[in-house]
Short mmCIF file of C-alpha atoms and ligand atoms in Angstrom, two decimals:
data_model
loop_
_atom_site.label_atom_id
_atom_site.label_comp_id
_atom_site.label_asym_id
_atom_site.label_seq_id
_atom_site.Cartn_x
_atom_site.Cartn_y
_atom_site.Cartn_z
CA UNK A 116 174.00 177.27 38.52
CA UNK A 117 173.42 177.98 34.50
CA UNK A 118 173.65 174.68 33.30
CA UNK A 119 170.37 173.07 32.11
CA UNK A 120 169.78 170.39 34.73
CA UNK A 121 167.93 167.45 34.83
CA UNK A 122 167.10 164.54 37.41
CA UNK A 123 166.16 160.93 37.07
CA UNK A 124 164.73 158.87 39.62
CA UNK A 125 164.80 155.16 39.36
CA UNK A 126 161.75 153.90 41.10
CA UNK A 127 161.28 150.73 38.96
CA UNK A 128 162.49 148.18 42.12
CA UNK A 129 160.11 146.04 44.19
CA UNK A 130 161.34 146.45 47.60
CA UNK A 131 162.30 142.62 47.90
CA UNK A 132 163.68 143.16 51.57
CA UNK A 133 160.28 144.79 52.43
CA UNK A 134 158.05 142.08 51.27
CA UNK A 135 155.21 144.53 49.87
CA UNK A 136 152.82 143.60 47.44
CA UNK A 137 153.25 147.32 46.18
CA UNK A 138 156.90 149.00 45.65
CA UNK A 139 158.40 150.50 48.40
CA UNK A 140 158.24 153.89 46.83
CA UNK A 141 154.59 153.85 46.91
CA UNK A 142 154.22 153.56 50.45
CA UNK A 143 153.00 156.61 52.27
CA UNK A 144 155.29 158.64 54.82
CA UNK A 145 153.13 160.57 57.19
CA UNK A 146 150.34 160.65 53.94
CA UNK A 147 152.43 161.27 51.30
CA UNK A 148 153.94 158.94 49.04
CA UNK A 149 157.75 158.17 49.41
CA UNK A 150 157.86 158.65 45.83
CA UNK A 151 156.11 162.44 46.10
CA UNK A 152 158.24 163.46 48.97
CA UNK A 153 162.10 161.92 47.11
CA UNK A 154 160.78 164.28 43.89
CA UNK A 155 159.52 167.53 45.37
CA UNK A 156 162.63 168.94 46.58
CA UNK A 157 163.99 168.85 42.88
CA UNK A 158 160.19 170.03 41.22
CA UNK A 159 160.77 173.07 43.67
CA UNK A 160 164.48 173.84 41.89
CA UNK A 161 163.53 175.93 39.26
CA UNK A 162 167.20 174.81 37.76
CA UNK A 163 166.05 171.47 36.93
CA UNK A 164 164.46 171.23 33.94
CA UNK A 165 163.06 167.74 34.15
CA UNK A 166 162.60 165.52 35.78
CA UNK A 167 162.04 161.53 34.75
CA UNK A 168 160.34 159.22 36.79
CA UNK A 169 162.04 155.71 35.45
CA UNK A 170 159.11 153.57 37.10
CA UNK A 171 158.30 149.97 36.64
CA UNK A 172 156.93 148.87 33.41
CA UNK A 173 152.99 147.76 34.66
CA UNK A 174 152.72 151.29 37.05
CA UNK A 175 153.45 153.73 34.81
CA UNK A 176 149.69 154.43 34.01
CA UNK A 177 149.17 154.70 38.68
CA UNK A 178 152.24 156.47 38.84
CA UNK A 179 151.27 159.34 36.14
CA UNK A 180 147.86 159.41 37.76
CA UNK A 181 149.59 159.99 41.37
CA UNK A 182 152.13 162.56 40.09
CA UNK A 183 148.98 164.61 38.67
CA UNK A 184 147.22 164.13 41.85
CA UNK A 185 150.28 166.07 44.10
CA UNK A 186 150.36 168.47 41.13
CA UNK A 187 153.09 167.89 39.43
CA UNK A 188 152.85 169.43 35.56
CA UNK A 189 153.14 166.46 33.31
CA UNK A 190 155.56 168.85 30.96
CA UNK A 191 158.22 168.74 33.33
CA UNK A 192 157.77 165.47 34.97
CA UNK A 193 158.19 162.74 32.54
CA UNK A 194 156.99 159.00 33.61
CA UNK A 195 158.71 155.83 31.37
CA UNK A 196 159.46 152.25 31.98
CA UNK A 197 162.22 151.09 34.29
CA UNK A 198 164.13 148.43 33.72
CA UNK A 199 165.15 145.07 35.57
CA UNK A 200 168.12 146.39 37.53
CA UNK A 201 168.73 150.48 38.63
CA UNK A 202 170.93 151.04 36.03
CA UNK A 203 168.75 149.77 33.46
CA UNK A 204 165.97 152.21 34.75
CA UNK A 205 168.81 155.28 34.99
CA UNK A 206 169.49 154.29 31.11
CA UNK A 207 165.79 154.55 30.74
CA UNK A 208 165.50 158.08 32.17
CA UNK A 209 168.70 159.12 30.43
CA UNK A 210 168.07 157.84 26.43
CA UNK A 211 163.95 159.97 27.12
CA UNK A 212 166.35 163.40 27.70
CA UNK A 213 165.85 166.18 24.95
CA UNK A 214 169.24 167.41 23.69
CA UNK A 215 169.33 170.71 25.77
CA UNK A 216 170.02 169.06 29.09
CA UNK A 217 173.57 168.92 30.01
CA UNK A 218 173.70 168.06 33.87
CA UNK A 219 172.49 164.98 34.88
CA UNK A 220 171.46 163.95 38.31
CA UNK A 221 170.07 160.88 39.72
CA UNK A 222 168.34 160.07 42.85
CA UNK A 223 166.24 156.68 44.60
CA UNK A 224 162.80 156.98 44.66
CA UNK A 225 163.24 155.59 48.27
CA UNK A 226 165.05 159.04 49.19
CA UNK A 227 162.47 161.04 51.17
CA UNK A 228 164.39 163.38 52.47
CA UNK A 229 166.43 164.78 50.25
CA UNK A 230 167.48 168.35 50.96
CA UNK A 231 167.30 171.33 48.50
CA UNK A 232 170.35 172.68 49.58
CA UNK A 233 171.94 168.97 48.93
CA UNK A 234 170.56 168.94 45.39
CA UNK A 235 172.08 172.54 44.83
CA UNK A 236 175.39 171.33 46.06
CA UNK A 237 175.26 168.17 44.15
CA UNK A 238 174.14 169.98 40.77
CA UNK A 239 176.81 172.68 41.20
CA UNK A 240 180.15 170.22 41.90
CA UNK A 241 179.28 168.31 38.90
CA UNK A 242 178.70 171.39 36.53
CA UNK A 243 182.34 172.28 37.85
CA UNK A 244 184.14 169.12 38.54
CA UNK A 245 182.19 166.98 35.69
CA UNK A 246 180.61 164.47 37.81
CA UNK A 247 179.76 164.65 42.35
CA UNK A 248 178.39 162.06 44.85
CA UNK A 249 176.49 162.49 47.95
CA UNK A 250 178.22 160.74 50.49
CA UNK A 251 178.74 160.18 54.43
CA UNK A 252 181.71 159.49 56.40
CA UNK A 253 181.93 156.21 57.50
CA UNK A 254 181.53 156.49 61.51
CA UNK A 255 181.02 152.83 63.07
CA UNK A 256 183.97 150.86 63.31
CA UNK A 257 183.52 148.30 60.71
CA UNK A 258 184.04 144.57 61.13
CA UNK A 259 184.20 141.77 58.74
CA UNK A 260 182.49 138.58 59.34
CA UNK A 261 183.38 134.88 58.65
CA UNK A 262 180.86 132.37 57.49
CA UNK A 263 180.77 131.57 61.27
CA UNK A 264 179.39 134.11 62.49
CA UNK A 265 183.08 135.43 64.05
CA UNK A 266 184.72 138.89 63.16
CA UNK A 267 187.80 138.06 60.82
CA UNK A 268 188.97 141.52 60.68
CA UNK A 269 188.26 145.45 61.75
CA UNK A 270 188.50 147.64 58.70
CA UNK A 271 190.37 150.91 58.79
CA UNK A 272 187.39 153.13 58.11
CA UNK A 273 189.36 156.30 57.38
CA UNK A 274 189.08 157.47 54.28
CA UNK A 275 185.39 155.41 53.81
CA UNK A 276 182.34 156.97 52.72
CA UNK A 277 178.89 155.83 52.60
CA UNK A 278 177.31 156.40 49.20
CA UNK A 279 173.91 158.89 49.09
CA UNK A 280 172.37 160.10 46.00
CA UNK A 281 172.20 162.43 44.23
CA UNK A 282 174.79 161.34 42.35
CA UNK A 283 175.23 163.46 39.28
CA UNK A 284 177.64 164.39 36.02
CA UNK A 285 178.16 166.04 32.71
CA UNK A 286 175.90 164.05 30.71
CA UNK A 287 178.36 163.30 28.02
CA UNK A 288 180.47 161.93 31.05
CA UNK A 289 177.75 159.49 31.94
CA UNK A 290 176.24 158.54 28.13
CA UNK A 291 180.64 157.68 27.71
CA UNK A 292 180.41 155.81 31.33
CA UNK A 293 177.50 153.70 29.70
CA UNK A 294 178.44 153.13 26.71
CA UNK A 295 181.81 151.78 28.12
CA UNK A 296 180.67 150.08 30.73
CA UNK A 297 176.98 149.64 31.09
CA UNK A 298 176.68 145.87 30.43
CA UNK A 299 178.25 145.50 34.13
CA UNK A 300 176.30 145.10 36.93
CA UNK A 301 176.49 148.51 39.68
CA UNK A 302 174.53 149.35 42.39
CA UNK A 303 175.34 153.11 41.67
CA UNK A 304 176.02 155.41 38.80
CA UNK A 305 179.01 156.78 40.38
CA UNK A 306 180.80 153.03 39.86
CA UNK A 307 180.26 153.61 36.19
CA UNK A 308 181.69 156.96 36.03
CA UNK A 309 184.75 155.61 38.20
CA UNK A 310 185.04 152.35 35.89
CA UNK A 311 185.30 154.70 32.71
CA UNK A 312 188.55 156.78 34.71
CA UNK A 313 185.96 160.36 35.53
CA UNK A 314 186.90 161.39 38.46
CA UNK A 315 184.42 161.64 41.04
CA UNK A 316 183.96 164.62 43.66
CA UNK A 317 182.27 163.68 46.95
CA UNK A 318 179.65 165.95 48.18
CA UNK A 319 179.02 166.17 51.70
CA UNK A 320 175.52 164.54 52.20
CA UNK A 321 172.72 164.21 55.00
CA UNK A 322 172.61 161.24 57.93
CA UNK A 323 169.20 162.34 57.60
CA UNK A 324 168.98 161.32 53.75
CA UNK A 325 167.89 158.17 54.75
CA UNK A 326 166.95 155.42 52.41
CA UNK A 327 163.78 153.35 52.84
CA UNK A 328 164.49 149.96 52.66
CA UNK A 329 163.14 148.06 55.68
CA UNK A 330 159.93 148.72 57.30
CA UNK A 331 161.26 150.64 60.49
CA UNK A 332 163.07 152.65 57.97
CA UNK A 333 159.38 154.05 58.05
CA UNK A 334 158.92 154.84 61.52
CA UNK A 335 162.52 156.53 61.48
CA UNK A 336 161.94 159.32 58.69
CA UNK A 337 158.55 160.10 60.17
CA UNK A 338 160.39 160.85 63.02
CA UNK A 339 162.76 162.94 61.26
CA UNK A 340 160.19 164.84 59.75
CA UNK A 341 158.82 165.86 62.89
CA UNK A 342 162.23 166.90 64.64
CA UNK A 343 162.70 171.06 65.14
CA UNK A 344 159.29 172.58 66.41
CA UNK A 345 156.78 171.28 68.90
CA UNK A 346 155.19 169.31 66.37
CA UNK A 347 151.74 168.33 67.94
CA UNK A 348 148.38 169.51 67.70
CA UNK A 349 145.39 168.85 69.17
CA UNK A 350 141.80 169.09 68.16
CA UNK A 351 138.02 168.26 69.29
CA UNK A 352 134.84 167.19 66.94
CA UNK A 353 131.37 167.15 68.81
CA UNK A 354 128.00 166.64 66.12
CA UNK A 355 124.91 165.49 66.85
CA UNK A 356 122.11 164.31 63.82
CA UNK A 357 118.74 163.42 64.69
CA UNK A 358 116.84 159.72 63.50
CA UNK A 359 114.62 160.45 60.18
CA UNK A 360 112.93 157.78 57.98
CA UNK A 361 113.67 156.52 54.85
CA UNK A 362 117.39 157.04 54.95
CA UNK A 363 120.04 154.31 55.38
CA UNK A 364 121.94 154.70 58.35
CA UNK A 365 125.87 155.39 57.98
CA UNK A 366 128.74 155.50 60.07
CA UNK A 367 132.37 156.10 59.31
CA UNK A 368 131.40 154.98 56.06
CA UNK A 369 129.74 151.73 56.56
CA UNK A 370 126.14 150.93 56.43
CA UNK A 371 124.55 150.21 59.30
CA UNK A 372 121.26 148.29 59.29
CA UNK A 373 118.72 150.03 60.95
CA UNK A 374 115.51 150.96 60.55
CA UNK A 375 115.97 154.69 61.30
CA UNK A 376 118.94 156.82 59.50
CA UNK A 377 120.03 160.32 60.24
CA UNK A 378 118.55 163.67 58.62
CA UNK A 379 120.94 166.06 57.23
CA UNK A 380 122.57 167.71 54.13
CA UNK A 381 125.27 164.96 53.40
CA UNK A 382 125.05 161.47 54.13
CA UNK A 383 124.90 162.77 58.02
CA UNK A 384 127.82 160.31 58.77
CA UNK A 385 127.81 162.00 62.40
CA UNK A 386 130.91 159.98 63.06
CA UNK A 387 132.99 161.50 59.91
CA UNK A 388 131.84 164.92 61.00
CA UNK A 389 133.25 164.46 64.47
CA UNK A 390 136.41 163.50 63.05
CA UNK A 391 136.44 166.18 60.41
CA UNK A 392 135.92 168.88 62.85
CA UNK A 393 138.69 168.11 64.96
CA UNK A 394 141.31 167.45 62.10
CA UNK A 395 140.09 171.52 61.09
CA UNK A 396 140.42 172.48 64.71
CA UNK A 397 143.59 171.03 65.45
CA UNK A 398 144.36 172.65 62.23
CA UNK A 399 142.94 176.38 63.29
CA UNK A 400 140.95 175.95 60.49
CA UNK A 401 137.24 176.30 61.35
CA UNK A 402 134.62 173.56 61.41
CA UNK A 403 133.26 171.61 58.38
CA UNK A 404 130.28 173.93 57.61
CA UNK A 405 132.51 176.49 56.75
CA UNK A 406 134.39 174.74 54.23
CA UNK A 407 131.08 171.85 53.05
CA UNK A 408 128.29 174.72 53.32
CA UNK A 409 124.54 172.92 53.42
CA UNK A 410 123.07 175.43 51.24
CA UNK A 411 125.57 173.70 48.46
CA UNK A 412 123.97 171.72 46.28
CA UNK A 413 127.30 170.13 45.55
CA UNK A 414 127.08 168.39 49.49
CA UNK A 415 123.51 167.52 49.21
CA UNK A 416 123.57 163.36 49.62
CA UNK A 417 127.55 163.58 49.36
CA UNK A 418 129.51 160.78 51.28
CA UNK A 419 131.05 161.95 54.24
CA UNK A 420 134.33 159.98 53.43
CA UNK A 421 134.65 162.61 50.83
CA UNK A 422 134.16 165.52 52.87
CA UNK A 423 136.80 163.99 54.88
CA UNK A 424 139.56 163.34 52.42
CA UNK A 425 139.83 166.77 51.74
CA UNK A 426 139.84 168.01 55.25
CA UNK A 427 142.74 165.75 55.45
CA UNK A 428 144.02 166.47 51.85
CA UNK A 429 144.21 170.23 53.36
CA UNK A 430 146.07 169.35 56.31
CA UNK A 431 148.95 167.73 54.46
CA UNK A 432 148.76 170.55 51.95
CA UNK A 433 149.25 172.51 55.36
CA UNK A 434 151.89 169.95 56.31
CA UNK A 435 150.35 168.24 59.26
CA UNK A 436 148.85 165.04 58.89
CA UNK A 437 147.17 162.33 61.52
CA UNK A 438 148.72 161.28 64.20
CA UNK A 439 145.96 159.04 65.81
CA UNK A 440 142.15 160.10 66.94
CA UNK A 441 139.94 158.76 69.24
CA UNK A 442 136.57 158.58 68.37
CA UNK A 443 133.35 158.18 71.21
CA UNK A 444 130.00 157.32 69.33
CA UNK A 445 126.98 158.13 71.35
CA UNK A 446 123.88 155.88 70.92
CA UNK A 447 121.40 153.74 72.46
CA UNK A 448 120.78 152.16 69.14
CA UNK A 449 121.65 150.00 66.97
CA UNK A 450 124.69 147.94 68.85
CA UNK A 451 127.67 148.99 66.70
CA UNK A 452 130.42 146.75 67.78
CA UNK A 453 129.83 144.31 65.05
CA UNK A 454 130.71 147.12 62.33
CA UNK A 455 133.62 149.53 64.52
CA UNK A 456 136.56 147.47 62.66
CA UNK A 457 135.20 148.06 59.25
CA UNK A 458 134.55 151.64 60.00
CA UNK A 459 138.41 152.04 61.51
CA UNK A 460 139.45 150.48 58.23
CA UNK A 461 137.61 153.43 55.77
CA UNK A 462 138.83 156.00 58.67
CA UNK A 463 142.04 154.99 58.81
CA UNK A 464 143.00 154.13 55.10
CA UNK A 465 140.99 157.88 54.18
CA UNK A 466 143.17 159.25 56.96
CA UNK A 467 145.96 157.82 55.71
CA UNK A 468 147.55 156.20 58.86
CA UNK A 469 147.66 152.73 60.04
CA UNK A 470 144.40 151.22 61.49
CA UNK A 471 145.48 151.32 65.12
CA UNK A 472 146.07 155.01 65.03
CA UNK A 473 142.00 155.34 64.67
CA UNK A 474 140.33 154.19 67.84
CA UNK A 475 136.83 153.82 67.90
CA UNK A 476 134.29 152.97 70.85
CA UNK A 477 130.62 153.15 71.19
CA UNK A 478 128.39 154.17 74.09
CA UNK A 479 125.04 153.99 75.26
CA UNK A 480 123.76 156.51 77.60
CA UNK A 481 121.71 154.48 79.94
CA UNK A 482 118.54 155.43 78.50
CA UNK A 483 119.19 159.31 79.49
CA UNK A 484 119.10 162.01 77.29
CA UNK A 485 118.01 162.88 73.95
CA UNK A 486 120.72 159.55 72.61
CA UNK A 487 119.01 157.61 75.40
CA UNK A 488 115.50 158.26 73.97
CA UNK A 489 116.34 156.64 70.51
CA UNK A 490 116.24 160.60 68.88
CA UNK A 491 119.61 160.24 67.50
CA UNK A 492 123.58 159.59 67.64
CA UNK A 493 125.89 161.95 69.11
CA UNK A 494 129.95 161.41 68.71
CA UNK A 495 132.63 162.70 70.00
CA UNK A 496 136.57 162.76 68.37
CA UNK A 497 139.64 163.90 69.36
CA UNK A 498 142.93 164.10 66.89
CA UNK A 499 146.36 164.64 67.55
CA UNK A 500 147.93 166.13 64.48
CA UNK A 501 151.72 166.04 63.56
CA UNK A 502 152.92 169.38 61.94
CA UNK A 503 155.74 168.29 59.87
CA UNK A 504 158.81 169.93 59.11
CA UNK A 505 158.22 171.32 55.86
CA UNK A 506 161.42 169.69 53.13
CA UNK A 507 163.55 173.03 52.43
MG1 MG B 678 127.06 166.89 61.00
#
């Protein structure tokens, strides 16, 4: 490849099929955002040169802010207003190019798993043959309905494809494509190109280049992601934190009234620690002093919800991420029951999973032990982590 390359990724639709109150693309597959996962493939191809982010009009300040946060270098990654329909957004991402670019490609936002050696084979068929298309051969036999619910026909599917992106041309193939035709309503760039007469060279894509457009669509990819390598680990938490004065009690981030809290270096959220520990040692990674030391003055009084989004931060820098835990406080008192769904909520949502992989129960200890006597709260957690397959 020695063309300069570019790619723009129309992420400016609302996911009507989904009904979300956010955009589809901003959903998180196992912890990352859709979004994050559909553009890293092409950040990691040194031949692109940029890469525009066509996103809708009232997001573009959260969607800059998330790009920084999964390190993307705002030089190279370019964020502007979408429009109302793709191609409106495409047009966006196209008229914000600098003049060196000469390969376009485009690709949904709701394209997680995109391959690198897809993108390569896209960008390289339409340097040569002036515009490509990721596509799949049609392999259900296709039927047409009737209004009634009847088949009317069975379509010959030879010869059908199903459309993928990246879709991708010259750039002064696609500017001529929209200026000839780009008042009509597509659903792909390709149709432009075809509409203007460019010939259009089909690419063999992915079944595994999924898009996201219903919910299960979800549950699919994640699954996907996990395919190739015994993809589980397991991992244990035990802390203990004795009853002090003068501190407010908390517990997987919630206050708990009490008149007794716990003495330690953080907030002593003995709960969080538990979990924290056994994300790290399902990770091989050590236990939370090691990485929150409590002769650093930076932990002193810290929220353990913090300490806990970058233990799981690390693990999906690692590429693992929750699967569920189970989580066993230990204490005489106070009861807890009335606060375990709020605490599942700040676990979960800081683990990044849905609340009923987080499962949280509270013991007493009859009265035995050092729990029993009122010293202090114990806790137990175990985590199964998924190592994903990392995108090549
Ligand atoms: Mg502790």
């Amino acid at each position: 490849m020695t063309c300069n390359a570019a790619v723009i990724i129309p992420a400016a639709g609302f996911g009507a099929r989904m009904n979300l109150d956010c955009p589809k693309q901003y959903l998180l597959l196992a912890g990352i955002p859709i979004l994050v996962r559909a553009l890293r493939p092409f950040y990691e191809e040194a031949g692109i040169s940029r890469l525009v982010v066509a996103a809708p009009a009232d997001q573009l300040h959260m969607t800059r802010g998330l790009l920084e946060q999964y390190g993307f270098a705002e030089g190279r990654v370019m964020v502007v207003a979408g429009g109302k329909r793709r191609q409106d957004s495409v047009k966006a991402g196209l008229d914000a190019l600098g003049p060196e670019v000469e390969v376009v490609l485009v690709h949904d936002g709701a394209r997680p798993l995109v391959s690198r050696e897809l993108i390569r084979r896209c960008l390289s068929v339409a340097e040569k043959d002036g515009a490509a298309i990721a596509a799949v051969p049609v392999k259900d036999t296709l039927k047409k309905g009737k209004a009634d619910g009847r088949v009317e026909a069975t379509i010959d599917r030879r010869g059908l494809w199903q459309a993928q992106t990246p879709q991708g041309a010259r750039r002064e193939l696609l500017e001529r494509a929209y200026r000839e035709n780009g008042e009509r309503e597509v659903t792909d760039e390709s149709s432009l190109l075809e509409q203007a007469g460019i010939p259009v060279t089909l690419v063999a894509g992915a079944e595994e280049n999924l898009k996201i457009t219903r919910i299960e669509d979800l549950g699919v990819a994640e699954r996907l992601l996990t395919i190739g390598e015994l993809a589980m680990r397991i991992g244990h938490g035990y802390d203990a934190h004795r009853f002090t004065e003068n501190r407010p009690l908390i517990l997987g981030g919630v206050h708990v009234p009490h008149p007794y809290g716990l003495a330690g270096h953080s907030d002593a959220d003995v709960l969080t620690h538990a979990l924290c520990d056994a994300i790290l040692g399902a990770l091989g990674r050590g236990d939370i002093g090691q990485h929150f030391p409590d002769s650093d003055a930076r932990y002193a009084g810290i929220s353990s919800i913090i300490l806990l989004e970058q233990v799981v931060a690390l693990a999906i820098s690692l590429g693992a991420s929750v699967h569920n835990a189970d989580i066993t406080v230990v204490c005489q008192a106070p009861k807890l029951a009335a606060y375990l769904r709020q605490m599942g909520e700040i676990l979960s949502s800081t683990c990044r999973v849905e609340p009923n992989r987080i499962n949280l129960k509270a013991t007493t200890t009859e009265g035995m032990g050092f729990t029993g006597r009122k010293e202090g709260i114990a806790c137990h957690a175990v985590v199964l982590l998924q190592q994903l397959r990392q995108q090549e």
